[in-house]
Short mmCIF file of C-alpha atoms and ligand atoms in Angstrom, two decimals:
data_model
loop_
_atom_site.label_atom_id
_atom_site.label_comp_id
_atom_site.label_asym_id
_atom_site.label_seq_id
_atom_site.Cartn_x
_atom_site.Cartn_y
_atom_site.Cartn_z
CA MET V 1 97.99 122.25 90.45
CA VAL V 2 99.31 119.07 93.27
CA GLN V 3 102.20 120.69 93.40
CA GLN V 4 100.65 123.98 94.78
CA ARG V 5 97.76 122.48 95.97
CA LEU V 6 99.65 119.31 98.22
CA GLY V 7 102.70 122.02 98.46
CA LEU V 8 104.91 119.30 97.01
CA ALA V 9 107.29 122.54 95.94
CA HIS V 10 107.80 123.36 99.69
CA ALA V 11 108.05 119.58 100.77
CA SER V 12 111.07 118.46 98.41
CA VAL V 13 112.75 122.10 99.15
CA ALA V 14 111.93 121.03 103.01
CA THR V 15 113.33 117.82 102.25
CA SER V 16 116.52 118.84 100.66
CA THR V 17 117.43 122.04 103.43
CA ARG V 18 115.91 120.83 107.29
CA ASN V 19 115.79 117.24 106.49
CA ARG V 20 112.21 117.10 107.86
CA MET V 21 110.55 114.52 105.42
CA HIS V 22 111.76 111.95 104.70
CA PHE V 23 109.67 110.08 101.86
CA ASP V 24 110.02 109.85 98.10
CA ILE V 25 106.62 112.20 96.97
CA THR V 26 105.91 110.60 93.11
CA THR V 27 106.24 106.92 95.36
CA ALA V 28 103.41 107.93 98.15
CA MET V 29 101.67 109.42 95.03
CA MET V 30 101.67 106.69 93.48
CA VAL V 31 100.66 104.62 96.11
CA THR V 32 97.91 106.91 97.06
CA SER V 33 97.07 107.12 93.59
CA LEU V 34 96.49 103.35 92.85
CA LEU V 35 95.07 103.00 96.70
CA THR V 36 92.17 105.77 95.99
CA PHE V 37 91.74 103.94 92.63
CA CYS V 38 91.26 100.65 94.46
CA VAL V 39 88.81 101.91 97.00
CA GLY V 40 86.58 103.60 94.50
CA ALA V 41 86.62 99.96 91.98
CA SER V 42 85.69 98.03 95.82
CA LEU V 43 82.90 100.46 96.14
CA ALA V 44 81.62 100.26 92.45
CA PHE V 45 82.03 96.43 93.25
CA ALA V 46 79.97 96.71 96.43
CA SER V 47 77.14 99.37 95.09
CA SER V 48 75.15 96.93 93.08
CA ARG V 49 74.21 95.16 96.12
CA TYR V 50 72.53 98.77 97.71
CA PRO V 51 68.87 99.18 96.46
CA PRO V 52 68.69 101.94 93.75
CA ALA V 53 68.53 105.00 96.19
CA LEU V 54 71.81 104.43 97.84
CA ARG V 55 73.09 103.33 94.52
CA SER V 56 72.59 106.49 92.81
CA ALA V 57 74.93 108.66 95.37
CA MET V 58 76.93 105.90 96.10
CA ARG V 59 77.79 106.10 91.52
CA VAL V 60 78.54 109.60 92.13
CA TRP V 61 81.05 109.32 95.12
CA ILE V 62 82.81 107.25 93.04
CA GLY V 63 83.41 109.70 90.04
CA GLY V 64 84.72 112.03 92.25
CA LEU V 65 86.72 109.74 94.21
CA PHE V 66 88.23 109.02 90.27
CA LEU V 67 88.42 112.21 89.75
CA GLN V 68 90.36 112.91 92.70
CA THR V 69 93.35 110.12 91.56
CA LEU V 70 93.79 111.72 88.25
CA PRO V 71 95.98 114.88 90.19
CA LEU V 72 97.66 112.43 92.46
CA PHE V 73 98.45 110.05 90.27
CA ALA V 74 99.20 112.63 87.53
CA VAL V 75 101.99 113.57 89.78
CA ALA V 76 102.90 110.62 90.57
CA VAL V 77 103.49 110.24 86.57
CA LEU V 78 104.65 113.68 85.95
CA GLY V 79 106.96 114.74 88.48
CA THR V 80 106.40 117.80 91.01
CA SER V 81 106.22 120.53 88.41
CA PRO V 82 103.84 118.97 85.74
CA GLY V 83 103.83 122.27 83.56
CA ALA V 84 101.51 125.24 83.90
CA GLY V 85 98.87 123.22 81.59
CA ALA V 86 98.58 120.83 83.78
CA ILE V 87 98.72 122.39 86.84
CA ILE V 88 95.12 124.35 85.56
CA VAL V 89 94.11 121.24 84.25
CA LEU V 90 94.62 119.22 87.62
CA ASN V 91 93.65 121.93 89.35
CA THR V 92 89.94 122.02 87.73
CA VAL V 93 89.83 118.34 88.42
CA TYR V 94 90.48 118.57 91.49
CA ALA V 95 87.80 120.95 92.58
CA LEU V 96 85.67 119.15 90.06
CA ALA V 97 86.10 116.16 91.97
CA TYR V 98 85.01 117.63 95.66
CA ALA V 99 81.92 119.11 93.13
CA GLU V 100 81.03 115.77 93.10
CA MET V 101 81.15 114.46 96.17
CA GLY V 102 79.34 117.50 97.46
CA ARG V 103 76.64 116.17 95.47
CA ALA V 104 76.51 112.63 96.25
CA LEU V 105 76.07 113.19 99.79
CA HIS V 106 73.37 115.68 98.95
CA LEU V 107 71.58 112.77 96.76
CA PHE V 108 72.41 110.56 99.96
CA THR V 109 70.80 113.18 102.66
CA GLY V 110 67.87 113.81 100.04
CA GLN V 111 68.97 117.83 100.52
CA ARG V 112 68.87 120.07 97.98
CA HIS V 113 72.17 120.41 95.70
CA HIS V 114 73.67 123.62 94.63
CA GLY V 115 74.50 122.13 91.21
CA SER V 116 75.17 126.26 90.09
CA LEU V 117 77.33 127.01 93.04
CA SER V 118 78.86 124.04 92.92
CA MET V 119 79.92 124.68 89.40
CA LEU V 120 80.74 128.30 89.80
CA LEU V 121 83.13 127.27 92.24
CA VAL V 122 84.77 124.59 89.85
CA GLY V 123 85.20 127.83 87.28
CA ALA V 124 86.83 130.01 89.77
CA VAL V 125 89.49 127.42 90.09
CA ALA V 126 89.97 127.07 86.45
CA LEU V 127 89.97 131.52 86.06
CA ILE V 128 92.14 131.77 88.62
CA SER V 129 94.77 129.33 87.25
CA ILE V 130 94.53 130.61 83.90
CA LEU V 131 94.76 133.97 85.70
CA PHE V 132 98.04 133.51 87.63
CA THR V 133 99.62 131.13 85.61
CA TYR V 134 99.78 132.56 82.10
CA ALA V 135 98.15 136.38 82.60
CA TRP V 136 100.21 136.82 85.64
CA PRO V 137 102.04 134.77 86.57
CA GLN V 138 102.15 134.56 90.64
CA PRO V 139 102.08 130.71 92.10
CA GLY V 140 102.06 132.10 95.69
CA TRP V 141 98.81 134.31 94.88
CA ARG V 142 97.41 131.23 92.83
CA VAL V 143 97.89 128.67 95.60
CA ALA V 144 96.40 131.07 97.92
CA LEU V 145 93.15 132.69 95.64
CA THR V 146 92.61 128.39 94.45
CA GLU V 147 92.22 127.64 98.46
CA ILE V 148 88.96 129.73 98.89
CA PRO V 149 86.46 127.83 96.06
CA ILE V 150 88.50 124.73 97.62
CA ALA V 151 87.49 125.42 100.48
CA ALA V 152 84.50 126.66 99.96
CA LEU V 153 83.39 123.20 98.22
CA GLN V 154 84.78 121.28 100.68
CA PHE V 155 82.76 123.18 103.47
CA MET V 156 79.72 122.34 101.40
CA VAL V 157 80.48 118.39 101.68
CA ALA V 158 80.60 118.65 105.12
CA ARG V 159 77.69 120.98 105.38
CA SER V 160 75.92 118.40 104.11
CA ILE V 161 76.49 115.50 106.08
CA LEU V 162 76.54 117.36 109.26
CA ARG V 163 72.82 119.26 108.75
CA GLN V 164 71.25 115.94 108.07
CA PRO V 165 67.45 116.31 108.87
CA ARG V 166 68.16 112.82 110.58
CA ALA V 167 70.18 111.81 113.98
CA LEU V 168 73.56 112.74 113.26
CA ARG V 169 76.11 109.03 114.21
CA PRO V 170 79.49 108.10 114.26
CA ALA V 171 79.93 107.67 110.97
CA ASP V 172 78.46 111.17 110.01
CA TYR V 173 80.82 113.12 112.18
CA LEU V 174 83.92 111.30 111.20
CA THR V 175 83.30 112.21 107.39
CA GLY V 176 82.19 115.78 108.22
CA GLY V 177 84.66 116.35 110.61
CA LEU V 178 87.01 115.12 107.86
CA PHE V 179 85.42 117.42 105.15
CA LEU V 180 85.69 120.22 108.13
CA ALA V 181 89.25 120.09 109.16
CA CYS V 182 89.77 119.61 105.04
CA THR V 183 88.09 123.29 104.82
CA VAL V 184 90.26 124.78 107.42
CA ILE V 185 93.70 123.48 106.23
CA ALA V 186 92.45 124.63 103.16
CA VAL V 187 91.80 128.16 104.27
CA SER V 188 94.84 127.84 106.31
CA ARG V 189 97.06 126.83 103.32
CA GLY V 190 95.34 130.19 101.68
CA ILE V 191 96.33 132.92 104.21
CA VAL V 192 99.60 131.46 104.56
CA GLU V 193 100.35 131.94 100.75
CA PHE V 194 98.66 134.80 100.36
CA LEU V 195 101.41 136.82 103.50
CA GLY V 196 104.54 134.78 101.75
CA PRO V 197 107.41 134.25 102.48
CA THR V 198 108.20 137.49 103.48
CA LEU V 199 105.97 137.17 107.04
CA ILE V 200 105.71 133.22 107.67
CA ALA V 201 108.71 132.17 108.54
CA PRO V 202 109.95 128.74 106.45
CA ASP V 203 109.47 126.19 108.86
CA LEU V 204 105.79 127.42 109.36
CA ARG V 205 105.25 126.95 104.91
CA VAL V 206 106.85 123.75 105.37
CA ALA V 207 104.83 122.59 108.11
CA MET V 208 101.39 124.05 106.55
CA ALA V 209 102.53 122.65 103.41
CA SER V 210 102.88 118.35 105.09
CA ILE V 211 99.64 118.95 106.63
CA VAL V 212 98.14 119.86 103.18
CA PHE V 213 99.97 116.43 101.43
CA VAL V 214 99.16 114.19 104.51
CA PHE V 215 94.71 115.31 104.45
CA SER V 216 95.30 115.28 100.48
CA ALA V 217 96.70 111.74 100.27
CA ILE V 218 94.43 110.29 103.54
CA LEU V 219 90.91 112.42 102.63
CA PRO V 220 90.22 110.05 99.08
CA THR V 221 90.58 106.76 101.69
CA ILE V 222 89.12 107.91 105.02
CA GLY V 223 86.74 110.27 103.48
CA THR V 224 85.55 106.80 101.66
CA ILE V 225 85.16 104.96 104.43
CA GLY V 226 83.29 107.27 106.16
CA PHE V 227 80.84 107.51 103.73
CA MET V 228 80.77 103.93 103.25
CA LEU V 229 79.96 103.77 106.76
CA MET V 230 76.97 106.39 106.76
CA CYS V 231 75.67 104.10 103.39
CA SER V 232 75.22 101.16 105.95
CA ASP V 233 73.35 103.42 108.45
CA HIS V 234 71.38 103.95 106.61
CA LEU V 235 70.70 100.63 105.10
CA SER V 236 70.58 99.05 108.99
CA ASP V 237 67.95 102.06 109.49
CA ASP V 238 65.83 100.84 106.23
CA LEU V 239 65.68 97.49 107.53
CA SER V 240 64.70 98.39 111.04
CA ARG V 241 61.83 100.45 109.46
CA LEU V 242 60.81 97.68 107.32
CA ALA V 243 61.38 95.06 110.24
CA MET V 244 58.52 97.13 112.30
CA ILE V 245 56.29 98.37 109.32
CA ASP V 246 53.14 95.75 107.64
CA PRO V 247 54.76 96.06 103.71
CA LEU V 248 51.05 96.39 102.01
CA THR V 249 49.21 99.17 104.50
CA GLY V 250 52.32 101.04 105.41
CA VAL V 251 51.59 100.97 109.64
CA TYR V 252 52.91 98.93 112.39
CA ASN V 253 52.94 95.55 112.30
CA ARG V 254 52.14 93.23 115.49
CA ARG V 255 55.63 92.97 116.96
CA THR V 256 55.87 96.77 116.79
CA LEU V 257 52.77 97.08 118.41
CA VAL V 258 53.36 94.47 121.37
CA GLY V 259 56.74 96.39 121.71
CA LEU V 260 55.07 99.72 122.18
CA ALA V 261 52.22 98.42 124.50
CA GLU V 262 54.95 96.74 126.92
CA LYS V 263 56.02 100.60 126.90
CA ALA V 264 52.79 102.16 127.94
CA ILE V 265 52.21 99.52 130.59
CA GLY V 266 55.55 100.57 132.12
CA ASP V 267 54.60 104.59 131.24
CA ALA V 268 51.10 103.87 132.97
CA GLN V 269 52.56 101.95 136.39
CA ARG V 270 55.29 104.91 136.49
CA ASP V 271 53.05 107.21 136.05
CA GLY V 272 49.43 106.42 137.05
CA THR V 273 47.72 107.05 134.02
CA SER V 274 45.74 104.38 131.39
CA PHE V 275 45.74 104.36 128.36
CA SER V 276 43.78 101.45 126.27
CA LEU V 277 43.45 98.97 122.95
CA LEU V 278 41.46 98.52 120.57
CA ALA V 279 40.56 95.55 118.29
CA ILE V 280 39.35 95.70 114.60
CA ASP V 281 38.35 93.23 112.30
CA VAL V 282 36.98 94.58 108.41
CA ASP V 283 33.24 92.57 108.49
CA HIS V 284 32.83 89.87 105.72
CA PHE V 285 36.46 90.87 103.96
CA LYS V 286 36.39 87.20 102.62
CA SER V 287 33.52 88.18 100.11
CA ILE V 288 35.45 91.44 98.96
CA ASN V 289 38.21 89.09 97.91
CA ASP V 290 35.54 86.13 96.68
CA ASP V 291 33.72 88.95 94.53
CA TYR V 292 36.11 91.40 93.43
CA GLY V 293 40.01 89.38 93.29
CA HIS V 294 42.20 89.43 95.88
CA ASP V 295 44.32 92.78 94.50
CA THR V 296 41.06 95.02 95.21
CA GLY V 297 40.70 93.05 98.64
CA ASP V 298 44.60 94.21 98.84
CA GLU V 299 43.29 97.96 97.86
CA ALA V 300 40.57 98.04 99.91
CA LEU V 301 42.88 97.28 103.21
CA CYS V 302 44.89 100.01 102.25
CA GLY V 303 41.85 102.09 101.78
CA VAL V 304 40.28 101.23 105.23
CA VAL V 305 43.86 102.28 106.83
CA THR V 306 43.26 105.73 105.09
CA LEU V 307 40.18 106.29 106.73
CA MET V 308 40.92 104.93 110.41
CA ARG V 309 43.74 107.52 110.38
CA ASP V 310 41.65 110.47 109.31
CA ALA V 311 39.84 109.64 112.69
CA LEU V 312 42.50 109.21 114.67
CA ARG V 313 44.89 111.33 116.49
CA ALA V 314 48.49 111.98 116.02
CA ASP V 315 49.19 110.09 119.42
CA HIS V 316 47.22 107.30 118.34
CA VAL V 317 48.86 104.43 116.79
CA LEU V 318 47.35 102.19 114.53
CA SER V 319 49.07 98.89 113.45
CA ARG V 320 48.08 95.77 111.25
CA ILE V 321 48.39 93.27 113.60
CA GLY V 322 47.05 90.40 111.19
CA GLY V 323 44.92 89.27 107.80
CA GLU V 324 41.82 92.15 107.92
CA GLU V 325 42.85 92.59 111.83
CA PHE V 326 44.04 96.01 113.28
CA ALA V 327 44.48 97.11 116.61
CA ILE V 328 44.93 100.10 117.91
CA LEU V 329 46.83 101.43 120.78
CA LEU V 330 45.53 105.03 122.56
CA PRO V 331 47.98 106.61 125.14
CA GLY V 332 46.34 108.55 127.49
CA SER V 333 43.14 107.13 126.86
CA GLY V 334 40.41 105.95 129.34
CA GLU V 335 37.55 103.64 128.71
CA ALA V 336 34.81 106.72 127.84
CA GLU V 337 37.46 108.52 125.78
CA ALA V 338 38.32 104.89 123.87
CA CYS V 339 35.05 104.30 123.25
CA LEU V 340 34.66 107.82 121.82
CA THR V 341 37.35 107.23 119.22
CA ALA V 342 36.38 103.71 118.73
CA GLU V 343 33.07 104.87 117.50
CA ARG V 344 34.45 108.06 115.44
CA VAL V 345 36.46 105.20 113.45
CA ARG V 346 33.91 102.99 113.04
CA ARG V 347 31.43 105.58 111.39
CA HIS V 348 33.87 106.90 109.58
CA VAL V 349 34.76 104.02 107.71
CA ALA V 350 30.88 103.05 107.65
CA ASN V 351 30.42 106.70 105.94
CA SER V 352 32.71 106.46 103.25
CA PRO V 353 32.92 103.93 100.64
CA LEU V 354 36.17 103.16 98.71
CA SER V 355 35.98 103.53 95.53
CA ILE V 356 38.73 100.77 93.94
CA ASN V 357 39.22 99.53 90.23
CA GLY V 358 36.23 100.57 89.34
CA TYR V 359 34.07 99.35 92.04
CA THR V 360 31.97 101.37 94.99
CA LEU V 361 32.94 99.40 98.32
CA GLY V 362 30.91 99.77 101.43
CA LEU V 363 33.34 98.08 104.15
CA ARG V 364 31.89 98.18 107.77
CA VAL V 365 34.06 97.40 111.05
CA SER V 366 33.47 95.54 114.46
CA ILE V 367 35.98 96.86 117.33
CA GLY V 368 36.55 95.63 120.54
CA VAL V 369 37.40 98.29 123.59
CA ALA V 370 39.81 97.07 126.61
CA THR V 371 41.23 99.62 128.84
CA PHE V 372 44.71 98.99 131.01
CA GLY V 373 43.61 98.42 134.94
CA ALA V 374 43.63 96.34 137.52
CA ALA V 375 41.45 93.92 135.92
CA VAL V 376 43.42 94.07 133.16
CA PRO V 377 46.58 94.52 134.70
CA ASP V 378 49.44 93.32 131.84
CA LEU V 379 49.72 93.06 127.62
CA SER V 380 48.11 89.12 127.63
CA SER V 381 44.55 90.12 129.02
CA LEU V 382 44.96 93.40 127.87
CA LEU V 383 45.15 92.24 124.12
CA ARG V 384 43.16 88.96 125.42
CA ALA V 385 40.03 91.41 126.69
CA ALA V 386 39.79 93.32 123.69
CA ASP V 387 39.73 90.01 121.38
CA ARG V 388 36.78 89.11 123.66
CA ALA V 389 35.07 92.51 123.16
CA LEU V 390 35.77 92.33 119.25
CA TYR V 391 34.48 88.67 118.72
CA ALA V 392 31.15 89.91 121.55
CA ALA V 393 30.91 92.59 118.53
CA LYS V 394 30.80 89.81 115.30
CA ARG V 395 28.53 87.72 117.46
CA ALA V 396 25.99 90.71 118.26
CA GLY V 397 25.54 91.24 114.64
CA ARG V 398 29.06 93.44 113.22
CA ASP V 399 29.46 97.24 112.51
CA ARG V 400 29.69 97.87 116.26
CA THR V 401 32.08 98.77 119.03
CA MET V 402 31.92 96.39 122.16
CA VAL V 403 33.42 97.42 125.58
CA MET V 404 35.46 95.08 128.31
CA SER V 405 34.67 97.07 130.96
CA ARG V 406 36.17 97.36 133.82
CA PHE V 407 33.48 96.42 135.81
CA ALA V 408 31.87 93.82 134.29
CA CYS V 409 32.56 90.37 133.16
CA ALA V 410 31.25 90.13 129.83
CA PRO V 411 31.61 92.86 126.84
CA GLU V 412 28.72 95.62 127.07
CA CYS V 413 27.60 96.84 123.36
CA VAL V 414 28.66 100.52 123.13
CA SER V 415 26.68 101.22 119.74
CA PRO V 416 24.03 98.69 118.57
CA LEU V 417 23.25 98.45 115.17
CA ASP V 418 21.81 101.07 114.36
CA PRO V 419 22.30 102.66 110.17
CA GLN V 420 20.14 106.09 111.50
CA LYS V 421 22.70 106.94 114.02
CA GLY V 422 25.91 106.71 111.40
N1 GTP R 1 43.61 90.78 99.87
C1 GTP R 1 43.25 90.31 100.77
N2 GTP R 1 42.96 89.35 101.89
C2 GTP R 1 43.47 89.08 102.99
C3 GTP R 1 44.64 89.03 103.55
N3 GTP R 1 45.10 89.19 104.55
C4 GTP R 1 43.76 88.09 104.72
N4 GTP R 1 42.49 88.13 104.13
C5 GTP R 1 41.63 87.62 103.73
O1 GTP R 1 40.81 88.13 104.68
C6 GTP R 1 39.60 87.17 104.77
C7 GTP R 1 39.46 87.11 106.50
O2 GTP R 1 38.17 85.71 106.08
P1 GTP R 1 37.39 85.69 107.76
O3 GTP R 1 38.65 85.24 108.60
O4 GTP R 1 36.51 84.42 107.37
O5 GTP R 1 36.25 86.77 107.92
P2 GTP R 1 35.21 87.98 107.79
O6 GTP R 1 35.41 87.04 105.86
O7 GTP R 1 35.81 89.21 107.60
O8 GTP R 1 34.65 87.59 107.87
P3 GTP R 1 34.18 87.77 109.77
O9 GTP R 1 35.49 88.80 109.98
O10 GTP R 1 33.53 87.04 110.13
O11 GTP R 1 33.01 89.13 109.61
C8 GTP R 1 40.45 85.94 103.87
O12 GTP R 1 39.52 85.92 103.13
C9 GTP R 1 42.05 85.82 103.66
O13 GTP R 1 42.12 85.57 102.60
C10 GTP R 1 45.63 90.10 102.57
O14 GTP R 1 46.61 90.68 102.93
N5 GTP R 1 45.05 90.63 101.19
#
């Protein structure tokens, strides 16, 4: 396989007739296979520090990488004519390496893996190799036809990288582009071999063989560097996401809310629009912990988040800004609309008892509303205004919404505590 796939026979012809390729192929193969092996071993060592989801994709990739070293090593040891049986085995191993790399990429991107199609293509490589070695010994046809399933396997790898659901990064373009280039080269080589020496000039065949050799030698290493960069991007995305999110409830944390509120202020100033902020605190939450335990308290906080989400629109931004304190950013909402939203949230929480660890918990929330505008012209005054309204709601008896009106210097009550209205 390697002899044919890498065009080694042609490369050596070129060396002897035209003096174009000045390298010792077996040494080059030995160096490449050792380099590939070392890259795989380093990746195996590094992978133990990655999170489990990434680690499983890395392990499959490493398997593919080690498989790729075998044909390279075989040529280094057995020479450029490893024999018919070895060609069939090495062809199949080479195809299997790409199938494994494709599986790794599908695990990495979370896309559906067409495992049976990959195995079918690997089987096709084996079958073609056997047929054109024993039944009908035609090396040219063997090379031309094995390139088709190999190109398909390489294309599947490139496709899974370049059609990921997330935005593509330079590492994705590098790795996907490399596999795409290999696909094009495999197809071109198949065509050149299919047309044969009578139609294709010897120079072109030699050039093609050289390109195949160079790409086959660099693909494992460069492809693996690209894959590792993709893993690093994935990891840094995860870390950025974690830095934005409250680990208990999964909603944004205070830092993210502040960033989004600053952006909302910029938008409101530029477009002349308005937005509001709700400050929310769960009433008497300490008694939940005291009566039912901290674990039940944690689940109650998650339950309250779910209830609040149910009462919000998709563009409303819910965040946890303290222990049992939350805030909701309402883009485009003026004071009246913000009060309606706050009341919808409060009533939904009050009317939806939570069932946790065998207990039924009827939680209540108090809400303070503040709207960005002339009287509340920056973020700190907005947060302060929402807080003042919230604590006014607490002082007035809890389970209610208070608003810091633009027209009043004291908080106004939106909903006096009235269970009948809930
Ligand atoms: N289970 C759990 N409890 C928390 C968490 N963060 C804060 N708390 C608890 O929330 C309670 C807040 O108590 P307080 O500030 O006295 O307020 P409260 O009991 O809700 O009373 P009011 O706010 O005045 O209605 C404390 O007992 C904290 O321990 C958390 O992440 N999990």
